[in-house]
PDB file of C-alpha atoms in Angstrom:
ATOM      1  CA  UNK B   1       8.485  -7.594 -28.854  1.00 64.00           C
ATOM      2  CA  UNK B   2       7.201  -7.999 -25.484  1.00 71.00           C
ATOM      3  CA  UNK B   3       8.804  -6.049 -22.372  1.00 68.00           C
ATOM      4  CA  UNK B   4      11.562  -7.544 -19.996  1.00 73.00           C
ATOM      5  CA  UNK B   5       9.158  -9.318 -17.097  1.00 83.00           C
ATOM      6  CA  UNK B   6      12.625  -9.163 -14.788  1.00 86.00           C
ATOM      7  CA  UNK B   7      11.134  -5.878 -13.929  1.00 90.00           C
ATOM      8  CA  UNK B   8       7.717  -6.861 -13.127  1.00 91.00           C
ATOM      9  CA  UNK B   9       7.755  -7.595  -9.294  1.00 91.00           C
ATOM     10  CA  UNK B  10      10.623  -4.981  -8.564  1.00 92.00           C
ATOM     11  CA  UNK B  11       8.183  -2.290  -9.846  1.00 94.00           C
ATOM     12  CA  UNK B  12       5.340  -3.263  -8.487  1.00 95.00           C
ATOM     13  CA  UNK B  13       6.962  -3.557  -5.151  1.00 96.00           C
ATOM     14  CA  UNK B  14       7.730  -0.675  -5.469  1.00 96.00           C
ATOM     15  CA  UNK B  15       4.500   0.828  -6.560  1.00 97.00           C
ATOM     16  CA  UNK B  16       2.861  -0.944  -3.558  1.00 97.00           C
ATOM     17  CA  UNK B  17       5.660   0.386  -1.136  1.00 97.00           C
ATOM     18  CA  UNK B  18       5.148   3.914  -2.423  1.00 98.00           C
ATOM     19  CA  UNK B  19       1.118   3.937  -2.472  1.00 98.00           C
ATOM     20  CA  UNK B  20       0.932   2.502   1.027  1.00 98.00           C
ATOM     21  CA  UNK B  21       3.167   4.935   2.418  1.00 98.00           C
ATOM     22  CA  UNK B  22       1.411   7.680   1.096  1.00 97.00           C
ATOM     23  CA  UNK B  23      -1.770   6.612   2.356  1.00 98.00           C
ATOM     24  CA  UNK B  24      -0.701   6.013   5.930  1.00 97.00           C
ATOM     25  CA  UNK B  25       0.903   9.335   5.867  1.00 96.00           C
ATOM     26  CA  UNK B  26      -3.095  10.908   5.124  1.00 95.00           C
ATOM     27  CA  UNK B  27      -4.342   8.802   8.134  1.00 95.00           C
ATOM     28  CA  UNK B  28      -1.665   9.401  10.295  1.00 94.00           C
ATOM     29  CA  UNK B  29      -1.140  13.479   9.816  1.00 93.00           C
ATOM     30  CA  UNK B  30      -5.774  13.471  10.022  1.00 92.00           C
ATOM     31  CA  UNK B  31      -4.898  11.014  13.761  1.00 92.00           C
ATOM     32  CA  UNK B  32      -1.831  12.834  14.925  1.00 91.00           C
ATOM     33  CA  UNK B  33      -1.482  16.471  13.500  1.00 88.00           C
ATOM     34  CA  UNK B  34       1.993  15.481  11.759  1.00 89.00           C
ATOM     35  CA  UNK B  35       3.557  16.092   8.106  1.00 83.00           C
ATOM     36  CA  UNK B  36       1.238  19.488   8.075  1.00 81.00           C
ATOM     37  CA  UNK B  37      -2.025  18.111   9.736  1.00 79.00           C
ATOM     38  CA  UNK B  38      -5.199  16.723   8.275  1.00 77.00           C
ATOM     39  CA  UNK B  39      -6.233  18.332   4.833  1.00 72.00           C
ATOM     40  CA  UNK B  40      -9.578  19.565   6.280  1.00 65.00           C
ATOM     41  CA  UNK B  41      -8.147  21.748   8.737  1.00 72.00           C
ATOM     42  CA  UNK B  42      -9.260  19.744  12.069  1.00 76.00           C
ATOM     43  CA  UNK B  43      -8.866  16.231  13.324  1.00 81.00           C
ATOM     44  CA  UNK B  44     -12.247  14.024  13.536  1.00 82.00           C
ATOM     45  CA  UNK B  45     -12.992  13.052  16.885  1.00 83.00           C
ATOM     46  CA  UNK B  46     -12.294   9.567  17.676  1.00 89.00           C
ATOM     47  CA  UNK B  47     -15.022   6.744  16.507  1.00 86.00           C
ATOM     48  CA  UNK B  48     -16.504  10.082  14.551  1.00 88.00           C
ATOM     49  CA  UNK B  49     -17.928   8.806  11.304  1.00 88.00           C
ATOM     50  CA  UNK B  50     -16.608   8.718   8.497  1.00 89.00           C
ATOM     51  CA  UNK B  51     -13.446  10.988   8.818  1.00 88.00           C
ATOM     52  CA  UNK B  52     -12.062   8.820  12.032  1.00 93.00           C
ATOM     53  CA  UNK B  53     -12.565   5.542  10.798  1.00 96.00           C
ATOM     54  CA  UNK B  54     -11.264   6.799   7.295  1.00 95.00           C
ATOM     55  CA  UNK B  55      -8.015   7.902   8.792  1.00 95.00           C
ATOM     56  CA  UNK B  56      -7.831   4.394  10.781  1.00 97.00           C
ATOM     57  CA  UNK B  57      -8.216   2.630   7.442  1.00 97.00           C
ATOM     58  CA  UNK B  58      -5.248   5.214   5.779  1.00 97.00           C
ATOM     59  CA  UNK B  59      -3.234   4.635   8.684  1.00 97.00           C
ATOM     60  CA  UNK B  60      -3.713   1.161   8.970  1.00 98.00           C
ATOM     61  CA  UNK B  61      -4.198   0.037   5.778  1.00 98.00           C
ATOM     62  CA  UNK B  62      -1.044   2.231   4.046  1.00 98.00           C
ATOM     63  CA  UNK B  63       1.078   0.369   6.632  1.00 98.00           C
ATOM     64  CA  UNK B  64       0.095  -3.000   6.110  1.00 98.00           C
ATOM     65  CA  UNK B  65       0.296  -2.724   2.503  1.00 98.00           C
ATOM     66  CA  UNK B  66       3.797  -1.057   2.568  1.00 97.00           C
ATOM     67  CA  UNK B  67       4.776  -3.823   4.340  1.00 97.00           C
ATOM     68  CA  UNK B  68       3.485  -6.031   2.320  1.00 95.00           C
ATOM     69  CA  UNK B  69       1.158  -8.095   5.449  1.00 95.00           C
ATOM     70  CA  UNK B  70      -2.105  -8.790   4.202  1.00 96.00           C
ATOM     71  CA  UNK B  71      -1.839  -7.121   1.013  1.00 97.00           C
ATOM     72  CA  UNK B  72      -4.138  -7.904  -0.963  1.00 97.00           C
ATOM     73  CA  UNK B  73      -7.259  -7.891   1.998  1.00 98.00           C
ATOM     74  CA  UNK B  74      -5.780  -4.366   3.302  1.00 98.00           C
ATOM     75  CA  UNK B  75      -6.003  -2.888  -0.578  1.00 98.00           C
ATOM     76  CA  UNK B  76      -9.463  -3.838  -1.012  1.00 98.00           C
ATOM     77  CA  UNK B  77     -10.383  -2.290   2.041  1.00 98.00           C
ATOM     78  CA  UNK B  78      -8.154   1.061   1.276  1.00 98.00           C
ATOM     79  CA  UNK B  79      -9.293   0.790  -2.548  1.00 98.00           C
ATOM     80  CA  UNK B  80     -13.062   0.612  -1.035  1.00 97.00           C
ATOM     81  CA  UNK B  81     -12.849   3.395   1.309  1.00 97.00           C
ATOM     82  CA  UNK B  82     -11.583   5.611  -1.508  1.00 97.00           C
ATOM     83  CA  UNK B  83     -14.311   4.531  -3.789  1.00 97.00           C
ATOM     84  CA  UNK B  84     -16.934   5.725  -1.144  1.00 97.00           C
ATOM     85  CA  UNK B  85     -15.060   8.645  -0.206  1.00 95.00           C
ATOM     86  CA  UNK B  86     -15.140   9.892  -3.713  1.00 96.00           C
ATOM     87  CA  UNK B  87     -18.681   8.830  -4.316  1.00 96.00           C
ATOM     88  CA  UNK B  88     -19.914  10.438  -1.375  1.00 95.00           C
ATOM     89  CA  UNK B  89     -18.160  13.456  -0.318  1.00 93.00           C
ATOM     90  CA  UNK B  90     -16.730  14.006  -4.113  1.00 94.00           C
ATOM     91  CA  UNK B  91     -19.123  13.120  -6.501  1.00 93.00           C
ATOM     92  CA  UNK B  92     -22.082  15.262  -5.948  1.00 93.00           C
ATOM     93  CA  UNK B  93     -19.720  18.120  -6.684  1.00 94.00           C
ATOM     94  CA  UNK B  94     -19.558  17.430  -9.939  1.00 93.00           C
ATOM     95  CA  UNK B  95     -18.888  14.750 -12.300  1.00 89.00           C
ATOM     96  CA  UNK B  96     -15.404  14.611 -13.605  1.00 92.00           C
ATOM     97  CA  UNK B  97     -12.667  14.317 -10.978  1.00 93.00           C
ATOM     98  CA  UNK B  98     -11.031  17.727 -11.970  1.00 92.00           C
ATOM     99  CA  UNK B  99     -14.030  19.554 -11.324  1.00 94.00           C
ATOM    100  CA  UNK B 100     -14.999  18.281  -7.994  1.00 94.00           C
ATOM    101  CA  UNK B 101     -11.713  17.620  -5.931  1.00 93.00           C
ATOM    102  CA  UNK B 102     -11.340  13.752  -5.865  1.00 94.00           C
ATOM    103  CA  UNK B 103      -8.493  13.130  -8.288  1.00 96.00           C
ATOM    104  CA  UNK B 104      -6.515  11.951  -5.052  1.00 95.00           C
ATOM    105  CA  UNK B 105      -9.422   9.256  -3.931  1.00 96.00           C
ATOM    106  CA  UNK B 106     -10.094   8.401  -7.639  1.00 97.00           C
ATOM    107  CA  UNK B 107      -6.054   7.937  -7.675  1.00 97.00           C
ATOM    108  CA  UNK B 108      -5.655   6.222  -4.416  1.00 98.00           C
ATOM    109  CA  UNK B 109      -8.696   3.600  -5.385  1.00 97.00           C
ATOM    110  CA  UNK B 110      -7.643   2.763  -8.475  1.00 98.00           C
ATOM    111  CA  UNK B 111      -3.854   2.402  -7.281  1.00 98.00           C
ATOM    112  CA  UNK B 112      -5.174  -0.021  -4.741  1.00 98.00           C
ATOM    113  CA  UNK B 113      -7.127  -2.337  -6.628  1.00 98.00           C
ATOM    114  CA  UNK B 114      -4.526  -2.785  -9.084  1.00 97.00           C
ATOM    115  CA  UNK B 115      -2.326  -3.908  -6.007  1.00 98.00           C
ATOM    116  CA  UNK B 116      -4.998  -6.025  -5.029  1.00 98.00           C
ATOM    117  CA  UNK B 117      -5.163  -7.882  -8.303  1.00 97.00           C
ATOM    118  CA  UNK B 118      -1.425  -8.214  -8.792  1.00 95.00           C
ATOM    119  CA  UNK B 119      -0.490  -8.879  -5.333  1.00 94.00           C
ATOM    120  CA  UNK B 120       2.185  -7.453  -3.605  1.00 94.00           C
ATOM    121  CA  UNK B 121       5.163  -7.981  -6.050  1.00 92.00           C
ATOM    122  CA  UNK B 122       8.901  -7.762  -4.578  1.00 91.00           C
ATOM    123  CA  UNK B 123       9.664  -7.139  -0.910  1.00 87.00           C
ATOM    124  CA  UNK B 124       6.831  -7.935   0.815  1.00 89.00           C
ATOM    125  CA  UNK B 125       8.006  -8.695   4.564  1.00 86.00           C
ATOM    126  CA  UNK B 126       5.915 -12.228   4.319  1.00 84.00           C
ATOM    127  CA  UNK B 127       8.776 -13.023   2.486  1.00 81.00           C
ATOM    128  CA  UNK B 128      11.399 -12.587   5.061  1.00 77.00           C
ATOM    129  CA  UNK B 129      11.346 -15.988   6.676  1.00 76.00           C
ATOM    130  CA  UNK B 130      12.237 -18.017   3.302  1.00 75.00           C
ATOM    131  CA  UNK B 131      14.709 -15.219   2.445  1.00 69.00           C
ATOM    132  CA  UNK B 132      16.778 -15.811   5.707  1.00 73.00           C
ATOM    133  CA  UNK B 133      16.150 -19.391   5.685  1.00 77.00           C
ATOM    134  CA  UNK B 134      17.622 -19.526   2.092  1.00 69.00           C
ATOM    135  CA  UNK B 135      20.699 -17.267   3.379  1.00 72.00           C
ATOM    136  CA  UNK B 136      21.659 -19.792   5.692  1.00 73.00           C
ATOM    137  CA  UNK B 137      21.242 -22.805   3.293  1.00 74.00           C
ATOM    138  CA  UNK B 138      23.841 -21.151   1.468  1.00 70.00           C
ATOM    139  CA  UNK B 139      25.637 -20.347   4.376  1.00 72.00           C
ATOM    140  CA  UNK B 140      25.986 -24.049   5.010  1.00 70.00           C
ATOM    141  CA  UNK B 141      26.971 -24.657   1.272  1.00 68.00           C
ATOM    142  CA  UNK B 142      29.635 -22.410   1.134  1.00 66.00           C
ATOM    143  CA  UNK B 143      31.416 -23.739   4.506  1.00 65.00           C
ATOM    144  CA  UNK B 144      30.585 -27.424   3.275  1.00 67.00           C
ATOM    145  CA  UNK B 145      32.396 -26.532   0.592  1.00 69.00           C
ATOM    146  CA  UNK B 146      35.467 -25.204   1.936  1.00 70.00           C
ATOM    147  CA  UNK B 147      35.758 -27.969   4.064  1.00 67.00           C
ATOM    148  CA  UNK B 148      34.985 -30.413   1.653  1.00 66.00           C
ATOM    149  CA  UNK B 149      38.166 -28.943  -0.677  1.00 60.00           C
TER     150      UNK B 149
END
């Protein structure tokens, strides 16, 4: 038996809703000192590389894919900037993710390229327009209708 696909888009819109806000919460507590500050203890300075520009991309990228704007081009980016994050600063710390620290970028780029490959299910804010447009087709309907009776 295969599993309702009514649920498919809901829950991946709200998988992408949930991953992108907790990725521009990391860039924007490393940019701005909020929700308990950046995890290293200090903010980069600005155009610093990597930690800046990684932050920009969290901050950036987390909104834009909450949103559901670019989605797909703004989770590559986000998936690749965890993949090098755990590669470089990760990795050589060991091999497994448990034993060097980078469960969170392993989780992050992984969460991220599935979003990329399924697209931004439910909710995206591209889909706005057509959703209001539709409203007011039926809008018109119903007070045809009544007028028509």
């Amino acid at each position: 038996m295969e599993p309702p696909t009514r649920y498919e888009g809901p829950a991946l819109g709200l998988f992408r809703i949930v991953i992108g806000l907790l990725f521009a919460c990391h860039g924007a507590a490393t940019l701005f000192h909020v929700l308990g500050g950046p995890q290293g203890g200090h903010s980069p300075s600005p155009g610093q590389w990597p930690g800046w520009w990684a932050a920009v991309i969290q901050l950036a990228g987390g909104a834009l894919v909450l949103l559901g704007v670019f989605t797909r081009p703004a989770a590559i980016l986000c998936s690749g900037s965890m993949a090098y994050a755990y590669f470089v600063h990760h990795q050589p710390d060991g091999l497994f993710p448990l034993e060097n620290g980078g469960e969170t970028a392993a989780l992050f780029c992984w969460a991220f390229l599935l979003i990329a490959a399924l697209g931004p299910g439910r909710w995206p804010l591209t889909e706005l327009p057509a959703l209001v447009t539709h409203r007011k087709q039926l809008t018109r309907r119903e007070v045809s209708d009544r007028s028509s009776t």
